[in-house]
Coordinates of C-alpha atoms in Angstrom, one line a residue:
M1 CA -4.8 15.8 18.1
P2 CA -7.8 17.9 23.3
G3 CA -9.8 14.9 24.4
H4 CA -9.9 15.1 20.7
G5 CA -10.7 13.6 17.5
S6 CA -8.3 14.8 15.0
L7 CA -6.3 15.2 14.0
S8 CA -5.9 13.7 15.7
S9 CA -5.0 14.2 15.4
A10 CA -3.3 13.4 14.3
N11 CA -5.3 10.6 14.8
V12 CA -7.0 11.1 16.8
A13 CA -10.4 11.7 18.8
L14 CA -10.9 14.4 21.5
C15 CA -13.4 13.8 24.3
K16 CA -14.5 10.4 22.9
S17 CA -17.3 8.6 24.6
V18 CA -18.0 4.9 24.2
R19 CA -20.8 3.6 22.1
P20 CA -23.3 3.0 25.0
R21 CA -23.3 6.7 25.4
I22 CA -24.3 7.2 21.8
L23 CA -27.2 4.8 22.3
R24 CA -28.3 6.8 25.3
A25 CA -28.0 10.2 23.5
V26 CA -31.4 10.1 21.8
A27 CA -33.2 8.9 24.9
T28 CA -31.5 11.5 27.1
L29 CA -31.9 14.4 24.6
F30 CA -35.6 15.0 25.3
I31 CA -35.2 14.4 29.1
A32 CA -32.3 16.9 29.3
A33 CA -34.2 19.5 27.3
V34 CA -37.2 19.2 29.6
A35 CA -35.0 19.4 32.6
L36 CA -33.3 22.5 31.3
C37 CA -36.6 24.0 30.4
G38 CA -37.5 23.7 34.1
F39 CA -35.1 26.5 34.8
F40 CA -37.6 28.9 33.3
A41 CA -40.2 28.1 35.9
S42 CA -38.7 30.3 38.5
S43 CA -36.4 33.3 38.8
S44 CA -34.7 31.9 41.9
P45 CA -31.0 32.6 42.0
R46 CA -30.4 29.0 43.2
Y47 CA -29.9 27.9 39.6
R48 CA -26.3 26.9 39.2
V49 CA -24.2 26.6 36.1
S50 CA -20.8 25.0 36.4
L51 CA -17.9 24.3 34.1
V52 CA -17.1 20.6 34.5
T53 CA -13.6 19.4 33.6
V54 CA -12.4 15.8 33.4
D55 CA -8.8 15.2 34.0
P56 CA -6.5 13.8 31.3
G57 CA -6.8 10.0 30.7
S58 CA -4.5 7.4 29.2
E59 CA -6.1 7.3 25.8
Y60 CA -4.7 9.4 23.0
Y61 CA -7.9 11.4 22.5
S62 CA -8.1 12.3 26.2
L63 CA -4.6 13.7 26.9
E64 CA -5.9 17.3 27.3
G65 CA -9.0 16.3 29.3
H66 CA -12.7 16.9 28.6
T67 CA -15.1 19.8 29.2
G68 CA -18.8 19.9 29.9
L69 CA -21.4 22.3 31.4
R70 CA -23.5 21.2 34.4
F71 CA -26.9 22.7 35.1
T72 CA -28.7 22.1 38.4
D73 CA -31.6 23.7 40.2
G74 CA -31.9 21.4 43.1
E75 CA -34.4 19.1 41.4
N76 CA -32.8 18.6 37.9
D77 CA -29.1 17.9 37.5
V78 CA -27.6 17.3 34.0
V79 CA -24.3 17.6 32.2
V80 CA -24.2 18.8 28.6
N81 CA -21.1 18.0 26.6
W82 CA -20.0 18.3 23.0
G83 CA -17.5 15.4 22.9
V84 CA -19.6 12.5 21.7
F85 CA -19.1 10.7 18.4
D86 CA -20.0 7.3 17.0
F87 CA -16.9 5.3 16.0
N88 CA -19.1 2.7 14.4
S89 CA -20.9 5.2 12.1
P90 CA -20.5 4.4 8.3
N91 CA -17.1 5.3 6.8
F92 CA -16.0 6.8 10.1
L93 CA -12.3 6.2 9.6
Y94 CA -12.3 7.7 6.0
R95 CA -14.4 10.6 7.2
F96 CA -12.0 11.2 10.1
V97 CA -9.0 11.3 7.8
C98 CA -10.9 13.6 5.5
G99 CA -11.6 16.0 8.3
E100 CA -15.3 15.3 8.1
T101 CA -15.8 13.9 11.7
D102 CA -19.1 15.0 13.2
Y103 CA -19.4 15.3 17.0
M104 CA -22.6 15.5 19.0
C105 CA -24.0 17.7 21.7
V106 CA -25.7 15.4 24.3
A107 CA -27.0 15.8 27.8
E108 CA -27.3 13.2 30.6
P109 CA -28.0 13.1 34.3
T110 CA -24.9 14.2 36.2
S111 CA -25.0 11.0 38.2
R112 CA -24.8 8.9 35.1
F113 CA -22.0 11.1 33.6
L114 CA -19.9 10.7 36.8
A115 CA -20.6 7.0 37.0
G116 CA -19.4 6.5 33.5
Y117 CA -16.0 7.9 34.3
A118 CA -15.8 6.2 37.7
I119 CA -16.5 2.8 36.1
R120 CA -14.9 3.0 32.7
Y121 CA -12.0 5.4 33.5
P122 CA -11.1 5.0 37.2
G123 CA -8.6 7.5 38.4
R124 CA -9.7 10.4 36.1
G125 CA -10.8 13.2 38.4
V126 CA -13.8 15.4 37.7
S127 CA -14.1 18.9 39.0
E128 CA -16.5 21.8 38.6
Q129 CA -16.2 25.5 38.8
V130 CA -19.4 27.5 39.4
L131 CA -20.0 30.4 37.0
P132 CA -21.5 33.5 38.6
L133 CA -24.2 34.0 36.0
D134 CA -27.3 36.0 37.0
S135 CA -30.8 34.9 36.2
V136 CA -30.9 36.8 32.9
H137 CA -27.6 35.4 31.6
T138 CA -28.5 31.9 32.8
E139 CA -31.8 32.0 30.9
I140 CA -30.0 33.1 27.7
L141 CA -27.4 30.3 28.2
V142 CA -30.2 27.7 28.8
E143 CA -32.0 28.8 25.7
K144 CA -28.8 28.4 23.6
I145 CA -28.2 24.9 25.2
I146 CA -31.7 23.8 24.4
E147 CA -31.2 25.0 20.8
N148 CA -27.9 23.0 20.6
L149 CA -29.6 19.9 21.9
R150 CA -32.3 19.8 19.1
P151 CA -31.7 16.9 16.8
E152 CA -31.2 19.1 13.8
N153 CA -28.5 21.1 15.7
S154 CA -26.8 18.5 17.9
R155 CA -24.2 17.5 15.4
Y156 CA -21.3 19.7 14.4
R157 CA -18.2 19.5 12.3
Y158 CA -15.3 18.9 14.8
N159 CA -12.1 20.9 14.6
Y160 CA -9.3 19.8 16.9
V161 CA -8.2 23.3 18.0
K162 CA -11.0 25.6 16.9
D163 CA -14.3 23.9 17.5
N164 CA -14.2 21.1 20.1
C165 CA -15.6 20.1 23.5
A166 CA -13.9 23.1 25.2
T167 CA -14.4 25.9 22.7
R168 CA -18.1 25.1 22.2
P169 CA -19.3 25.7 25.8
L170 CA -16.9 28.7 26.2
N171 CA -18.4 30.3 23.1
L172 CA -21.9 29.8 24.5
I173 CA -21.0 31.3 27.8
E174 CA -19.6 34.3 26.1
Q175 CA -22.7 34.7 23.9
S176 CA -24.9 34.6 27.0
L177 CA -22.8 37.3 28.7
G178 CA -22.6 39.3 25.5
Q179 CA -18.9 39.7 25.8
V180 CA -15.6 37.9 25.1
I181 CA -14.0 36.5 28.3
T182 CA -10.6 38.3 28.7
I183 CA -7.7 36.0 29.6
P184 CA -5.1 38.4 31.0
A185 CA -2.0 36.2 30.8
L186 CA -0.5 33.1 29.3
P187 CA -0.7 29.8 31.1
P188 CA 2.3 29.5 33.5
Q189 CA 3.7 26.4 31.7
F190 CA 3.8 28.4 28.4
S191 CA 4.9 31.8 29.9
D192 CA 7.3 32.4 27.0
G193 CA 4.6 31.8 24.4
A194 CA 3.8 28.6 22.4
S195 CA 2.1 27.3 19.3
F196 CA -0.6 24.7 19.0
R197 CA 2.0 22.2 18.2
E198 CA 4.1 23.0 21.3
V199 CA 1.0 22.8 23.5
M200 CA 0.2 19.4 22.0
T201 CA 3.8 18.3 22.5
Y202 CA 3.6 19.3 26.2
Y203 CA 0.5 17.2 26.9
H204 CA 1.7 14.4 24.7
R205 CA 5.2 14.2 26.2
N206 CA 4.6 10.7 27.5
Y207 CA 3.3 9.6 24.1
P208 CA 6.1 10.5 21.7
W209 CA 5.0 8.2 19.0
Y210 CA 1.6 9.8 18.9
Q211 CA 3.2 13.3 18.6
F212 CA 5.6 11.9 16.0
G213 CA 2.5 11.0 13.9
I214 CA 0.9 14.4 14.5
D215 CA 4.1 16.2 13.4
I216 CA 4.0 14.2 10.1
A217 CA 0.3 14.8 9.4
L218 CA -0.2 18.4 10.5
G219 CA 1.4 21.3 8.7
S220 CA 2.6 24.8 9.4
G221 CA -0.9 26.1 10.4
I222 CA -0.4 24.8 14.0
D223 CA 3.0 26.6 14.4
T224 CA 1.7 30.2 14.8
L225 CA 2.2 31.8 18.1
L226 CA -1.0 31.8 20.2
N227 CA -2.7 34.6 22.0
P228 CA -3.9 33.9 25.6
R229 CA -7.4 32.9 24.6
D230 CA -6.2 30.4 21.9
Y231 CA -4.8 28.2 24.7
L232 CA -8.3 27.5 25.9
F233 CA -8.8 24.8 23.2
A234 CA -7.4 22.4 25.8
P235 CA -9.9 21.6 28.5
V236 CA -7.3 21.5 31.3
I237 CA -6.0 24.9 30.3
L238 CA -9.6 26.2 30.1
R239 CA -10.1 25.1 33.7
E240 CA -6.9 26.7 34.8
M241 CA -7.2 30.0 32.9
I242 CA -10.9 30.8 33.2
D243 CA -10.6 31.4 36.9
P244 CA -9.5 35.0 36.9
G245 CA -12.1 35.9 34.2
I246 CA -15.4 34.5 35.2
V247 CA -15.4 31.7 37.9
N248 CA -17.0 32.8 41.1
P249 CA -14.1 33.2 43.5
E250 CA -16.3 32.6 46.5
S251 CA -17.5 29.2 45.2
G252 CA -14.1 28.0 44.2
E253 CA -13.6 24.5 42.7
F254 CA -15.5 21.4 43.7
I255 CA -14.2 17.9 43.3
L256 CA -16.9 15.6 41.9
L257 CA -14.6 12.6 41.4
P258 CA -11.1 12.3 43.0
S259 CA -8.2 11.9 40.7
S260 CA -5.5 9.3 40.9
A261 CA -2.2 9.0 39.0
E262 CA -2.5 5.2 39.0
G263 CA -3.9 3.9 35.8
V264 CA -4.5 7.3 34.2
V265 CA -1.8 9.0 32.1
L266 CA 0.9 6.5 31.2
P267 CA 4.5 6.9 32.4
P268 CA 7.1 8.3 30.1
T269 CA 8.2 6.0 27.2
P270 CA 11.6 4.5 28.0
I271 CA 14.2 6.6 26.2
L272 CA 15.5 3.7 24.1
L273 CA 12.0 3.2 22.7
T274 CA 11.3 6.8 21.8
P275 CA 11.1 7.8 18.1
M276 CA 14.4 9.8 18.5
A277 CA 16.3 6.7 19.7
V278 CA 14.8 4.3 17.2
M279 CA 15.4 6.7 14.3
W280 CA 19.0 7.3 15.2
V281 CA 19.6 3.5 15.4
I282 CA 18.1 3.1 12.0
A283 CA 20.1 6.0 10.6
V284 CA 23.4 4.7 12.0
I285 CA 22.7 1.2 10.7
V286 CA 21.7 2.3 7.2
I287 CA 24.6 4.8 6.8
A288 CA 27.1 2.3 8.1
L289 CA 26.0 -0.5 5.8
I290 CA 25.9 1.7 2.7
T291 CA 29.3 3.2 3.5
T292 CA 30.8 -0.2 4.0
M293 CA 29.4 -1.5 0.7
V294 CA 30.6 1.6 -1.2
L295 CA 34.1 1.3 0.3
K296 CA 34.2 -2.3 -0.8
G297 CA 33.0 -1.3 -4.3
R298 CA 29.8 -3.2 -3.9
F299 CA 27.3 -0.4 -4.4
H300 CA 25.2 -2.7 -6.7
S301 CA 25.0 -5.5 -4.2
T302 CA 21.6 -7.0 -3.3
L303 CA 22.0 -5.6 0.3
V304 CA 22.4 -2.0 -1.0
R305 CA 19.5 -2.3 -3.4
T306 CA 17.3 -3.8 -0.7
I307 CA 18.1 -0.9 1.6
Y308 CA 17.2 1.7 -1.1
T309 CA 14.0 -0.1 -2.0
T310 CA 12.9 -0.4 1.6
W311 CA 13.8 3.2 2.5
F312 CA 12.1 4.9 -0.4
S313 CA 9.1 2.6 -0.3
I314 CA 8.4 3.8 3.3
L315 CA 8.9 7.4 2.2
F316 CA 6.5 6.7 -0.8
L317 CA 3.8 5.2 1.4
T318 CA 4.0 8.0 4.0
G319 CA 4.2 10.6 1.3
C320 CA 0.9 9.3 -0.2
L321 CA -0.7 9.8 3.2
V322 CA 0.7 13.3 3.5
A323 CA -0.3 14.2 0.0
F324 CA -3.9 12.9 0.7
L325 CA -4.1 15.1 3.8
V326 CA -2.8 18.1 2.0
F327 CA -4.9 17.9 -1.2
V328 CA -8.0 15.9 -0.2
S329 CA -8.6 16.3 3.5
S330 CA -10.6 19.3 4.7
H331 CA -8.6 19.5 7.9
E332 CA -7.4 23.0 8.2
A333 CA -4.2 22.0 10.0
T334 CA -3.0 19.6 7.3
S335 CA -2.3 22.2 4.6
P336 CA 0.2 23.6 3.9
N337 CA 2.5 20.9 5.1
Y338 CA 6.1 21.2 4.2
N339 CA 6.7 17.6 5.1
L340 CA 5.6 17.1 1.5
L341 CA 9.1 18.2 0.5
W342 CA 10.7 15.0 1.7
L343 CA 7.7 12.7 2.2
N344 CA 5.9 12.5 -1.2
P345 CA 4.7 10.0 -3.8
L346 CA 7.6 10.7 -6.0
A347 CA 9.7 8.6 -3.7
I348 CA 8.5 5.6 -5.6
I349 CA 11.2 6.6 -8.2
G350 CA 13.9 6.0 -5.5
T351 CA 12.6 2.4 -4.9
F352 CA 13.7 1.3 -8.4
S353 CA 16.8 3.5 -8.9
V354 CA 19.3 0.8 -8.0
W355 CA 17.5 -2.0 -9.9
F356 CA 16.9 -0.7 -13.4
K357 CA 19.5 1.2 -15.4
K358 CA 17.7 2.1 -18.7
L359 CA 16.3 5.3 -17.3
K360 CA 19.4 6.2 -15.3
M361 CA 19.0 9.9 -16.1
V362 CA 15.6 9.9 -14.5
W363 CA 17.0 8.3 -11.3
E364 CA 19.9 10.7 -11.2
C365 CA 17.5 13.7 -11.6
Y366 CA 15.3 12.3 -8.8
H367 CA 18.1 12.0 -6.4
F368 CA 19.3 15.6 -7.2
V369 CA 15.8 16.9 -6.6
N370 CA 15.4 14.8 -3.4
F371 CA 18.6 16.0 -2.0
A372 CA 17.6 19.6 -2.7
C373 CA 14.2 19.1 -1.2
V374 CA 15.6 17.7 2.0
L375 CA 17.8 20.8 2.3
A376 CA 14.8 23.0 1.6
Y377 CA 12.8 21.3 4.4
A378 CA 15.8 21.8 6.8
I379 CA 15.7 25.5 6.0
V380 CA 12.0 25.7 6.5
W381 CA 12.4 24.0 9.9
L382 CA 15.3 26.1 11.0
A383 CA 13.5 29.3 9.9
G384 CA 10.6 28.4 12.1
I385 CA 8.1 28.2 9.2
Q386 CA 7.1 24.7 10.2
Q387 CA 8.4 22.9 13.3
G388 CA 9.6 19.3 12.7
N389 CA 9.7 16.5 15.2
P390 CA 13.2 16.1 16.7
A391 CA 13.1 12.5 15.4
F392 CA 13.0 13.8 11.9
A393 CA 16.6 14.9 12.1
P394 CA 18.2 11.4 11.7
L395 CA 15.7 10.6 8.9
L396 CA 16.5 13.7 7.0
L397 CA 20.2 13.0 7.4
T398 CA 19.8 9.5 6.1
D399 CA 17.6 10.5 3.2
A400 CA 20.1 13.2 2.1
F401 CA 22.9 10.7 2.5
L402 CA 21.3 8.0 0.3
S403 CA 20.7 10.5 -2.5
A404 CA 24.2 12.0 -2.1
I405 CA 25.8 8.6 -2.3
F406 CA 23.8 7.6 -5.3
I407 CA 24.6 10.8 -7.1
T408 CA 28.3 10.6 -6.2
Y409 CA 28.8 7.0 -7.0
T410 CA 26.9 7.0 -10.3
L411 CA 28.7 10.1 -11.6
R412 CA 32.2 8.7 -10.7
H413 CA 31.5 5.1 -11.9
R414 CA 29.3 5.6 -14.9
K415 CA 31.0 2.7 -16.8
A416 CA 30.5 0.3 -13.9
Y417 CA 27.0 1.6 -13.4
N418 CA 26.1 0.9 -17.0
S419 CA 27.6 -2.5 -17.1

């Protein structure tokens, strides 16, 4: 959920920096502001502003990379980035789930910025692209950066796809230019068009369980087709696509730290350990056991009851989380979420449906409604209103099967069921 803190992400933190960086933030804030103010002392064209991009890492929050802006005039050399947060701040986890995560804009010497990645994240390459800003536009940009670094302005409410470490510097560059940067085409890997969810899935392809969680937590808002500029929420795409629009073609791209595949992005998850494989195994086992017990006339056995209780308890707990994200969290991407059709707190009714018979009409009604809701979600998925994770398919099949069997068996064996 881009080097991101979401949703993620799901969840999920984009461009996370470790706590020592937070402790340095206050100390470097004044130093960086003074260094940047030094730009105004001369009108020399030697001032250089660069877009700095860090390659994807192995952590969930770094799978789309990280973005910063580098300012250097030969004497002063700092990197400003908007991807710092304090994981140890009070109620961080609760605020993160509620969509109230605050990130910080901080500046530090470029040497320290690079050393941090070289030491803590070896193998993550860092590159820079020089921006061809004249002295007027550079001065405007520096003024805006200094304003961002002020203590009262340095914090901002993070948004995984609309306001993050990539979109913030891009917006400031555009403000300094007085125009929106035109991106003429889609990224080549998404030449047929894509949604936010599909972009995430592409960069999370080696982390299928992470994407599985994102697809549960985030709703239909991330399934809209993106225009070319929307893709720039991902730092690695920003580096790739900003070239034709603004980067100085004569300067090109400079490598500040070499990249290495070893120890960075993890290799693909073995196919037998992916959510799809695991969920199909669970589905086959559950359906086979229930079918066997029904054919033997043992629908009321302890095994069947335990399966129902376990299954619907999991749906209930997951449904509580989904409901919280939809109705309480301020994350834009969590509502509307049609997963609420099959993952909701009402699943608690299903946990008791095979144990207590006094309210049998309530149980029967629940399973009728649950079966209909599963079908409704399948239609929403197939219609493209909200894209589901492929691993949802065996879960939906099993959920519908359990309700269908319950309804069929109880209607055909009312006398046995009431005994």
